[in-house]
Amino acid sequence: MFWRRLPHIALMFAIAGTALIPMHASADAAADIQAQINAHNSQIASLEADIAAYQKQLDALGAQKSTLQSTINELALSQKQLASKIAVTKNNIAWANKQIAQLSASIGDKEEAIKGDQDAIAKALRSVDQGEQASLLEQLFSTRSFSDAWKAADEVAQFNRALKGNIADLQSARIVLSTNRDKVNAEKAKLVALENDLALQKRSVDATKATQAELLSQTKNKESNYQNLIAQKKAAEKSFEQELVNLQSQLNLIVHPGSLPKVGSGVLSWPFSVAFMNNCATRSKVFGNNFCITQYFGNTPFSTANAQVYNGHGHNAIDMGAPIGTPLHAALSGAVLGTGNTDLVRGCYSFGKWVMIKHYNGLNTLYAHLSTIDVSRGQQVTTGQIIGLSGMTGYATGPHLHFGVYATEGTEIMTLKQYRGATTPCANATMPVATLTAYLNPLSYL
């Protein structure tokens, strides 16, 4: 009868239930895991120290007068720094893969244990059901004495308590299983992000190498040729700016103040990643600010000292120092109004590679001197989306981003010769132009 089978069933159930008991790692296994974590963290710390050291050297070079050798050295250091960043990313990718493998194995073990316990509980319940089919009178007369009956009843109570406990353990195991699955999904998402970072870092290396190769080709590795190139760029930029100002003053575009967002509303995001901007704050002694700004909007000391270049109208954007190949992010969602490369027009030293995005709040944003463009005209972009990599194309004496904010109403994309026949080398270059009142201070909206 059922009571006689209870000890056997309870024993079977107790043994089956042990599958639900967490398998604690042995002391040796735990020590091995901790050693792996320590080794991983140590490698990352060493690489991060290298990256910081390279940045310190880059900052020192940036403070020096621009020469061919200093520029080549800066590009070489950037490549070394990128190599260390790539090593960090690869290390993190390997670690993420290991975490995924370990969690997946744990999930497999837990699923197998849960299945075994479900089967054991089901078998035990079937036995209980069979036993309960006998009447109380039959069960009493099937025992040798009333003491046996009371003993059997006590065993039933113990069995029920064990059953409840094992069902609770099964529920806990399912929660652990669900948690581990969530962890695997999180690690996989992290892995995808790391692999994207790695691809970007490799492209950054390519951009740096391409810039270095082009510079050596243009200068034949001679300092005199480099200084002549700088002078040539400055003269060409002066001519271009003069003609651009003439065009700006003749554009019949009206900017209505009511079409613009409120100043100080913070509608725009910085055009770099959060990590990059956080790093800027740690280098405030280098830039004199927390945002890696190398030149502000308006009549800055540099624009005033180089009035022949800016034609006395000040700087129409902000410049932000960034190594060649740094990912650039859309400051707000919108549509790509246009892209271009003024370097394709011989003798035109202006924006170089540029992207302009039209937002839906009356503002346009311009990103210039890029090494790589990742978007195309008409494409919809979201806030923070990577649109290209920073560089030093066009009129740039060092790697930086020229970040401009324009009133949409006062902006057009055209060639200078489309308006009263400009004659400078940049006349055939397509670029954004705006009426003078359409140039806005980016810091008013960041």
Short mmCIF file of C-alpha atoms in Angstrom, two decimals:
data_model
loop_
_atom_site.label_atom_id
_atom_site.label_comp_id
_atom_site.label_asym_id
_atom_site.label_seq_id
_atom_site.Cartn_x
_atom_site.Cartn_y
_atom_site.Cartn_z
CA MET A 1 0.00 0.00 0.00
CA PHE A 2 0.90 3.68 -0.28
CA TRP A 3 2.15 4.01 3.32
CA ARG A 4 4.52 1.11 2.85
CA ARG A 5 5.88 2.76 -0.25
CA LEU A 6 6.39 6.13 1.44
CA PRO A 7 9.93 5.52 2.74
CA HIS A 8 10.99 4.42 -0.73
CA ILE A 9 9.28 7.37 -2.40
CA ALA A 10 10.63 9.85 0.13
CA LEU A 11 14.15 8.47 -0.31
CA MET A 12 13.82 8.65 -4.10
CA PHE A 13 12.45 12.19 -3.86
CA ALA A 14 15.18 13.32 -1.48
CA ILE A 15 17.86 11.98 -3.82
CA ALA A 16 16.20 13.59 -6.84
CA GLY A 17 15.84 16.85 -4.94
CA THR A 18 19.58 17.12 -4.46
CA ALA A 19 19.80 18.21 -8.09
CA LEU A 20 18.26 21.49 -6.99
CA ILE A 21 20.93 22.15 -4.37
CA PRO A 22 23.33 24.88 -5.68
CA MET A 23 26.71 23.44 -6.61
CA HIS A 24 29.15 25.67 -4.78
CA ALA A 25 32.52 25.94 -6.43
CA SER A 26 35.35 24.41 -4.52
CA ALA A 27 37.92 26.67 -2.91
CA ASP A 28 40.40 25.85 -5.68
CA ALA A 29 37.87 26.64 -8.41
CA ALA A 30 36.90 29.92 -6.74
CA ALA A 31 40.57 30.87 -6.41
CA ASP A 32 41.12 30.08 -10.09
CA ILE A 33 38.19 32.29 -11.12
CA GLN A 34 39.46 35.14 -8.95
CA ALA A 35 42.94 34.74 -10.45
CA GLN A 36 41.47 35.06 -13.95
CA ILE A 37 39.57 38.20 -12.94
CA ASN A 38 42.72 39.71 -11.42
CA ALA A 39 44.75 38.90 -14.54
CA HIS A 40 42.12 40.48 -16.78
CA ASN A 41 41.92 43.63 -14.66
CA SER A 42 45.72 43.87 -14.50
CA GLN A 43 46.03 43.70 -18.29
CA ILE A 44 43.37 46.37 -18.74
CA ALA A 45 45.02 48.63 -16.14
CA SER A 46 48.40 48.31 -17.88
CA LEU A 47 46.91 49.16 -21.27
CA GLU A 48 44.95 52.09 -19.82
CA ALA A 49 48.19 53.42 -18.34
CA ASP A 50 49.80 53.23 -21.80
CA ILE A 51 46.86 55.10 -23.33
CA ALA A 52 47.14 57.86 -20.70
CA ALA A 53 50.90 58.14 -21.26
CA TYR A 54 50.41 58.49 -25.02
CA GLN A 55 47.77 61.17 -24.41
CA LYS A 56 50.18 63.12 -22.22
CA GLN A 57 52.78 63.05 -25.00
CA LEU A 58 50.15 64.09 -27.57
CA ASP A 59 49.12 67.04 -25.40
CA ALA A 60 52.76 68.12 -25.12
CA LEU A 61 53.21 67.93 -28.89
CA GLY A 62 50.00 69.86 -29.47
CA ALA A 63 51.37 72.75 -27.42
CA GLN A 64 54.45 73.02 -29.65
CA LYS A 65 54.78 74.97 -32.89
CA SER A 66 53.47 72.95 -35.80
CA THR A 67 56.35 71.44 -37.75
CA LEU A 68 56.50 68.50 -40.10
CA GLN A 69 58.30 66.36 -37.55
CA SER A 70 55.93 67.25 -34.72
CA THR A 71 52.95 66.47 -36.94
CA ILE A 72 54.43 63.12 -38.00
CA ASN A 73 55.25 62.33 -34.36
CA GLU A 74 51.70 63.21 -33.35
CA LEU A 75 50.26 60.88 -35.98
CA ALA A 76 52.63 58.09 -34.92
CA LEU A 77 51.66 58.52 -31.26
CA SER A 78 47.99 58.47 -32.22
CA GLN A 79 48.56 55.13 -33.94
CA LYS A 80 50.26 53.72 -30.83
CA GLN A 81 47.44 54.97 -28.63
CA LEU A 82 44.88 53.39 -30.95
CA ALA A 83 46.81 50.12 -30.87
CA SER A 84 46.52 50.10 -27.07
CA LYS A 85 42.80 50.89 -27.28
CA ILE A 86 42.37 48.03 -29.74
CA ALA A 87 44.19 45.71 -27.32
CA VAL A 88 41.80 46.77 -24.53
CA THR A 89 38.79 46.11 -26.74
CA LYS A 90 40.11 42.70 -27.85
CA ASN A 91 40.78 41.79 -24.22
CA ASN A 92 37.23 42.76 -23.27
CA ILE A 93 35.82 40.81 -26.23
CA ALA A 94 37.69 37.68 -25.12
CA TRP A 95 36.42 38.17 -21.56
CA ALA A 96 32.82 38.64 -22.76
CA ASN A 97 33.04 35.46 -24.84
CA LYS A 98 34.32 33.57 -21.80
CA GLN A 99 31.49 34.90 -19.64
CA ILE A 100 28.95 33.87 -22.26
CA ALA A 101 30.43 30.35 -22.46
CA GLN A 102 30.40 29.93 -18.67
CA LEU A 103 26.86 31.22 -18.31
CA SER A 104 25.64 29.06 -21.19
CA ALA A 105 27.15 25.96 -19.55
CA SER A 106 25.50 26.91 -16.26
CA ILE A 107 22.17 27.32 -18.05
CA GLY A 108 22.52 23.85 -19.60
CA ASP A 109 23.24 22.27 -16.22
CA LYS A 110 20.37 24.11 -14.57
CA GLU A 111 17.92 23.13 -17.33
CA GLU A 112 18.93 19.46 -16.96
CA ALA A 113 18.56 19.61 -13.17
CA ILE A 114 15.16 21.26 -13.42
CA LYS A 115 13.94 18.60 -15.85
CA GLY A 116 15.13 15.82 -13.52
CA ASP A 117 13.40 17.39 -10.54
CA GLN A 118 10.20 17.98 -12.47
CA ASP A 119 10.14 14.28 -13.40
CA ALA A 120 10.84 13.25 -9.78
CA ILE A 121 8.07 15.47 -8.41
CA ALA A 122 5.62 14.18 -11.02
CA LYS A 123 6.47 10.57 -10.14
CA ALA A 124 6.06 11.24 -6.44
CA LEU A 125 2.70 12.92 -6.99
CA ARG A 126 1.48 9.97 -9.04
CA SER A 127 2.39 7.65 -6.15
CA VAL A 128 0.52 9.90 -3.73
CA ASP A 129 -2.50 9.89 -6.02
CA GLN A 130 -2.48 6.08 -6.20
CA GLY A 131 -2.20 5.80 -2.43
CA GLU A 132 -5.08 8.22 -1.84
CA GLN A 133 -7.39 6.05 -3.95
CA ALA A 134 -7.67 3.59 -0.99
CA SER A 135 -10.31 4.46 1.62
CA LEU A 136 -9.25 5.48 5.12
CA LEU A 137 -10.79 2.23 6.49
CA GLU A 138 -8.84 0.13 3.99
CA GLN A 139 -5.60 1.92 4.87
CA LEU A 140 -6.18 1.43 8.59
CA PHE A 141 -6.94 -2.30 8.30
CA SER A 142 -3.95 -2.78 5.99
CA THR A 143 -1.58 -1.90 8.85
CA ARG A 144 -0.54 -4.27 11.61
CA SER A 145 -1.46 -1.80 14.36
CA PHE A 146 -2.77 1.66 15.00
CA SER A 147 0.78 2.73 15.86
CA ASP A 148 1.81 1.77 12.34
CA ALA A 149 -1.06 3.87 11.05
CA TRP A 150 0.02 6.90 13.08
CA LYS A 151 3.60 6.37 11.96
CA ALA A 152 2.47 6.23 8.35
CA ALA A 153 0.42 9.40 8.84
CA ASP A 154 3.52 11.14 10.22
CA GLU A 155 5.49 9.98 7.19
CA VAL A 156 2.79 11.47 4.96
CA ALA A 157 3.15 14.80 6.76
CA GLN A 158 6.94 14.68 6.37
CA PHE A 159 6.53 13.81 2.73
CA ASN A 160 4.20 16.77 2.17
CA ARG A 161 6.67 19.12 3.83
CA ALA A 162 9.49 17.75 1.67
CA LEU A 163 7.32 18.11 -1.40
CA LYS A 164 6.59 21.78 -0.64
CA GLY A 165 10.27 22.44 -0.01
CA ASN A 166 11.35 20.83 -3.25
CA ILE A 167 8.70 22.70 -5.23
CA ALA A 168 10.01 25.95 -3.69
CA ASP A 169 13.56 24.94 -4.66
CA LEU A 170 12.35 24.23 -8.19
CA GLN A 171 10.82 27.69 -8.41
CA SER A 172 14.07 29.24 -7.15
CA ALA A 173 16.03 27.28 -9.74
CA ARG A 174 13.77 28.63 -12.47
CA ILE A 175 14.43 32.19 -11.25
CA VAL A 176 18.19 31.56 -11.34
CA LEU A 177 17.83 30.12 -14.83
CA SER A 178 15.92 33.20 -16.00
CA THR A 179 18.52 35.49 -14.41
CA ASN A 180 21.37 33.66 -16.14
CA ARG A 181 19.58 33.91 -19.48
CA ASP A 182 19.23 37.68 -18.96
CA LYS A 183 22.95 37.86 -18.14
CA VAL A 184 23.82 35.99 -21.34
CA ASN A 185 21.69 38.39 -23.39
CA ALA A 186 23.38 41.36 -21.69
CA GLU A 187 26.85 39.92 -22.37
CA LYS A 188 25.92 39.29 -26.01
CA ALA A 189 24.75 42.90 -26.37
CA LYS A 190 28.01 44.05 -24.77
CA LEU A 191 29.91 41.83 -27.19
CA VAL A 192 28.18 43.39 -30.20
CA ALA A 193 29.04 46.88 -28.90
CA LEU A 194 32.68 45.88 -28.33
CA GLU A 195 32.97 44.42 -31.83
CA ASN A 196 31.55 47.66 -33.24
CA ASP A 197 34.12 49.61 -31.20
CA LEU A 198 36.87 47.40 -32.57
CA ALA A 199 35.77 48.00 -36.15
CA LEU A 200 35.74 51.77 -35.53
CA GLN A 201 39.17 51.71 -33.90
CA LYS A 202 40.61 49.84 -36.87
CA ARG A 203 39.11 52.43 -39.21
CA SER A 204 40.64 55.16 -37.05
CA VAL A 205 44.07 53.57 -37.51
CA ASP A 206 43.51 53.48 -41.26
CA ALA A 207 42.51 57.17 -41.27
CA THR A 208 45.63 58.12 -39.29
CA LYS A 209 47.91 56.15 -41.60
CA ALA A 210 46.26 57.68 -44.68
CA THR A 211 46.76 61.21 -43.30
CA GLN A 212 50.40 60.46 -42.52
CA ALA A 213 51.02 59.02 -45.98
CA GLU A 214 49.35 62.00 -47.69
CA LEU A 215 51.36 64.48 -45.63
CA LEU A 216 54.65 62.77 -46.48
CA SER A 217 53.65 62.68 -50.14
CA GLN A 218 52.79 66.40 -50.19
CA THR A 219 55.94 67.54 -48.38
CA LYS A 220 58.44 64.97 -49.68
CA ASN A 221 59.41 64.72 -45.99
CA LYS A 222 60.94 68.22 -46.03
CA GLU A 223 60.23 70.86 -43.39
CA SER A 224 60.45 73.70 -45.93
CA ASN A 225 57.81 72.05 -48.08
CA TYR A 226 55.60 71.63 -45.02
CA GLN A 227 55.85 75.31 -44.06
CA ASN A 228 55.15 76.30 -47.68
CA LEU A 229 52.07 74.07 -47.60
CA ILE A 230 50.83 75.78 -44.42
CA ALA A 231 51.40 79.23 -45.95
CA GLN A 232 49.63 78.15 -49.13
CA LYS A 233 46.64 76.91 -47.16
CA LYS A 234 46.45 80.14 -45.15
CA ALA A 235 46.56 82.31 -48.29
CA ALA A 236 43.91 80.21 -50.02
CA GLU A 237 41.70 80.33 -46.92
CA LYS A 238 42.04 84.12 -46.77
CA SER A 239 40.87 84.47 -50.36
CA PHE A 240 38.01 82.06 -49.77
CA GLU A 241 36.81 83.79 -46.59
CA GLN A 242 36.76 87.19 -48.28
CA GLU A 243 34.61 85.90 -51.11
CA LEU A 244 32.40 83.95 -48.72
CA VAL A 245 31.68 87.07 -46.64
CA ASN A 246 30.74 88.95 -49.80
CA LEU A 247 28.34 86.17 -50.69
CA GLN A 248 26.89 86.01 -47.17
CA SER A 249 26.09 89.72 -47.19
CA GLN A 250 24.23 89.36 -50.49
CA LEU A 251 22.10 86.33 -49.62
CA ASN A 252 18.45 87.30 -49.37
CA LEU A 253 17.69 84.94 -46.51
CA ILE A 254 15.76 86.09 -43.47
CA VAL A 255 16.09 84.41 -40.09
CA HIS A 256 13.05 84.81 -37.84
CA PRO A 257 14.12 84.71 -34.18
CA GLY A 258 10.90 82.88 -33.30
CA SER A 259 11.98 79.93 -35.46
CA LEU A 260 14.93 79.14 -33.18
CA PRO A 261 15.00 77.17 -29.92
CA LYS A 262 15.39 79.11 -26.70
CA VAL A 263 19.00 79.93 -25.88
CA GLY A 264 20.27 77.78 -23.02
CA SER A 265 17.69 75.08 -23.65
CA GLY A 266 20.35 72.40 -24.16
CA VAL A 267 18.63 70.96 -27.22
CA LEU A 268 21.91 69.71 -28.71
CA SER A 269 24.27 67.00 -27.48
CA TRP A 270 28.03 67.20 -27.75
CA PRO A 271 29.25 65.70 -31.05
CA PHE A 272 31.47 63.17 -29.28
CA SER A 273 30.80 60.18 -27.04
CA VAL A 274 30.15 60.58 -23.32
CA ALA A 275 33.46 58.81 -22.62
CA PHE A 276 35.35 61.28 -24.83
CA MET A 277 33.72 64.29 -23.16
CA ASN A 278 34.42 62.87 -19.70
CA ASN A 279 38.07 62.55 -20.71
CA CYS A 280 38.04 66.20 -21.82
CA ALA A 281 37.17 67.19 -18.27
CA THR A 282 40.32 65.46 -17.01
CA ARG A 283 42.43 67.49 -19.48
CA SER A 284 41.15 70.94 -18.52
CA LYS A 285 44.71 72.16 -17.88
CA VAL A 286 45.58 71.42 -21.52
CA PHE A 287 42.57 73.17 -23.09
CA GLY A 288 41.66 75.70 -20.41
CA ASN A 289 38.13 74.28 -20.35
CA ASN A 290 36.32 70.98 -19.71
CA PHE A 291 35.18 70.40 -23.29
CA CYS A 292 38.36 70.09 -25.43
CA ILE A 293 37.49 73.41 -27.10
CA THR A 294 40.51 74.87 -28.88
CA GLN A 295 38.72 77.91 -30.35
CA TYR A 296 35.43 79.47 -29.37
CA PHE A 297 32.74 81.15 -31.46
CA GLY A 298 33.05 84.82 -32.42
CA ASN A 299 35.98 87.21 -32.14
CA THR A 300 38.36 84.87 -30.40
CA PRO A 301 42.02 85.70 -29.83
CA PHE A 302 42.98 83.44 -32.76
CA SER A 303 40.42 84.91 -35.18
CA THR A 304 41.39 88.44 -34.13
CA ALA A 305 45.09 87.69 -34.55
CA ASN A 306 44.34 86.19 -37.96
CA ALA A 307 41.82 88.78 -39.13
CA GLN A 308 43.14 88.44 -42.67
CA VAL A 309 41.79 84.89 -42.68
CA TYR A 310 38.47 85.52 -40.93
CA ASN A 311 37.95 88.91 -42.62
CA GLY A 312 37.19 90.53 -39.30
CA HIS A 313 33.95 88.59 -38.80
CA GLY A 314 35.22 86.20 -36.14
CA HIS A 315 35.08 82.44 -35.95
CA ASN A 316 31.67 81.06 -37.02
CA ALA A 317 31.81 77.81 -35.03
CA ILE A 318 33.71 76.14 -32.21
CA ASP A 319 36.77 73.95 -32.74
CA MET A 320 37.28 70.86 -30.59
CA GLY A 321 40.61 69.06 -30.42
CA ALA A 322 40.30 65.37 -31.23
CA PRO A 323 42.75 62.77 -32.56
CA ILE A 324 42.28 61.75 -36.18
CA GLY A 325 39.74 58.94 -36.40
CA THR A 326 37.69 59.89 -33.34
CA PRO A 327 34.02 58.89 -33.90
CA LEU A 328 31.68 61.85 -34.40
CA HIS A 329 28.07 61.73 -33.24
CA ALA A 330 24.98 63.56 -34.50
CA ALA A 331 24.13 66.30 -32.00
CA LEU A 332 20.40 65.73 -32.57
CA SER A 333 18.15 63.62 -34.76
CA GLY A 334 17.39 64.92 -38.23
CA ALA A 335 18.10 64.48 -41.92
CA VAL A 336 21.48 64.81 -43.64
CA LEU A 337 21.13 68.00 -45.67
CA GLY A 338 24.38 67.42 -47.52
CA THR A 339 27.94 66.12 -47.46
CA GLY A 340 31.02 67.13 -49.39
CA ASN A 341 34.78 67.38 -49.66
CA THR A 342 36.25 70.74 -50.61
CA ASP A 343 39.68 69.11 -50.98
CA LEU A 344 38.45 67.59 -54.25
CA VAL A 345 38.71 71.09 -55.76
CA ARG A 346 42.36 71.84 -56.36
CA GLY A 347 43.65 74.75 -54.28
CA CYS A 348 40.53 75.01 -52.10
CA TYR A 349 41.40 74.86 -48.41
CA SER A 350 38.18 75.15 -46.51
CA PHE A 351 35.97 72.63 -44.69
CA GLY A 352 37.63 69.56 -46.19
CA LYS A 353 35.21 66.68 -45.66
CA TRP A 354 31.98 67.95 -44.13
CA VAL A 355 28.48 66.87 -43.09
CA MET A 356 25.48 69.11 -42.44
CA ILE A 357 22.38 67.83 -40.63
CA LYS A 358 19.01 69.57 -40.69
CA HIS A 359 17.14 69.16 -37.43
CA TYR A 360 13.44 69.72 -36.84
CA ASN A 361 13.72 72.67 -34.48
CA GLY A 362 15.06 75.39 -36.79
CA LEU A 363 18.73 74.43 -36.42
CA ASN A 364 21.33 72.87 -38.71
CA THR A 365 24.64 71.47 -37.44
CA LEU A 366 27.90 71.32 -39.39
CA TYR A 367 30.77 68.87 -38.82
CA ALA A 368 33.93 69.72 -40.79
CA HIS A 369 37.56 68.60 -41.31
CA LEU A 370 36.48 64.93 -41.15
CA SER A 371 38.71 62.08 -42.26
CA THR A 372 35.75 59.81 -43.08
CA ILE A 373 32.07 60.41 -43.82
CA ASP A 374 29.63 57.65 -42.84
CA VAL A 375 26.31 59.16 -43.95
CA SER A 376 24.76 60.35 -47.20
CA ARG A 377 22.44 63.14 -48.32
CA GLY A 378 18.82 62.57 -47.32
CA GLN A 379 19.64 59.92 -44.72
CA GLN A 380 17.74 60.07 -41.44
CA VAL A 381 19.98 60.04 -38.36
CA THR A 382 19.30 59.76 -34.65
CA THR A 383 20.86 61.64 -31.75
CA GLY A 384 24.25 60.12 -30.97
CA GLN A 385 24.51 58.16 -34.23
CA ILE A 386 28.04 57.99 -35.63
CA ILE A 387 28.22 60.10 -38.79
CA GLY A 388 31.97 59.97 -39.48
CA LEU A 389 35.47 60.21 -38.04
CA SER A 390 37.37 63.37 -37.12
CA GLY A 391 40.42 64.43 -39.09
CA MET A 392 42.35 67.44 -40.39
CA THR A 393 41.16 67.79 -43.98
CA GLY A 394 40.67 71.25 -45.50
CA TYR A 395 42.15 74.29 -43.76
CA ALA A 396 43.40 72.74 -40.53
CA THR A 397 46.77 73.11 -38.85
CA GLY A 398 46.03 70.16 -36.59
CA PRO A 399 43.41 67.46 -36.05
CA HIS A 400 40.14 68.89 -34.76
CA LEU A 401 36.40 69.12 -35.36
CA HIS A 402 34.88 72.34 -36.67
CA PHE A 403 31.39 72.24 -35.14
CA GLY A 404 28.95 74.87 -36.38
CA VAL A 405 25.32 75.64 -35.62
CA TYR A 406 23.21 77.47 -38.20
CA ALA A 407 19.66 78.80 -38.44
CA THR A 408 17.95 76.54 -40.98
CA GLU A 409 16.13 79.50 -42.57
CA GLY A 410 19.38 81.27 -43.38
CA THR A 411 21.36 78.32 -44.77
CA GLU A 412 21.90 76.91 -48.24
CA ILE A 413 24.24 74.34 -49.75
CA MET A 414 25.74 75.56 -52.99
CA THR A 415 28.93 76.48 -54.83
CA LEU A 416 30.24 80.03 -54.53
CA LYS A 417 30.16 80.56 -58.28
CA GLN A 418 26.39 79.99 -58.28
CA TYR A 419 26.06 83.47 -56.80
CA ARG A 420 27.55 86.25 -58.92
CA GLY A 421 30.44 84.14 -60.20
CA ALA A 422 33.10 83.73 -57.55
CA THR A 423 36.66 83.36 -58.86
CA THR A 424 38.64 81.81 -55.99
CA PRO A 425 39.83 78.18 -56.19
CA CYS A 426 36.87 77.29 -53.93
CA ALA A 427 34.35 78.65 -56.45
CA ASN A 428 33.54 75.13 -57.67
CA ALA A 429 33.43 73.52 -54.24
CA THR A 430 30.03 72.59 -52.81
CA MET A 431 29.59 73.67 -49.20
CA PRO A 432 27.13 75.20 -46.72
CA VAL A 433 26.76 78.98 -46.90
CA ALA A 434 24.62 81.21 -44.72
CA THR A 435 23.57 84.77 -44.21
CA LEU A 436 25.59 86.43 -41.46
CA THR A 437 22.72 86.34 -38.96
CA ALA A 438 22.32 82.57 -39.44
CA TYR A 439 25.61 81.71 -37.69
CA LEU A 440 24.80 80.78 -34.11
CA ASN A 441 27.00 80.14 -31.10
CA PRO A 442 26.96 76.34 -30.53
CA LEU A 443 27.41 76.84 -26.79
CA SER A 444 24.00 78.54 -26.70
CA TYR A 445 22.34 75.22 -27.52
CA LEU A 446 24.65 72.56 -26.04
#
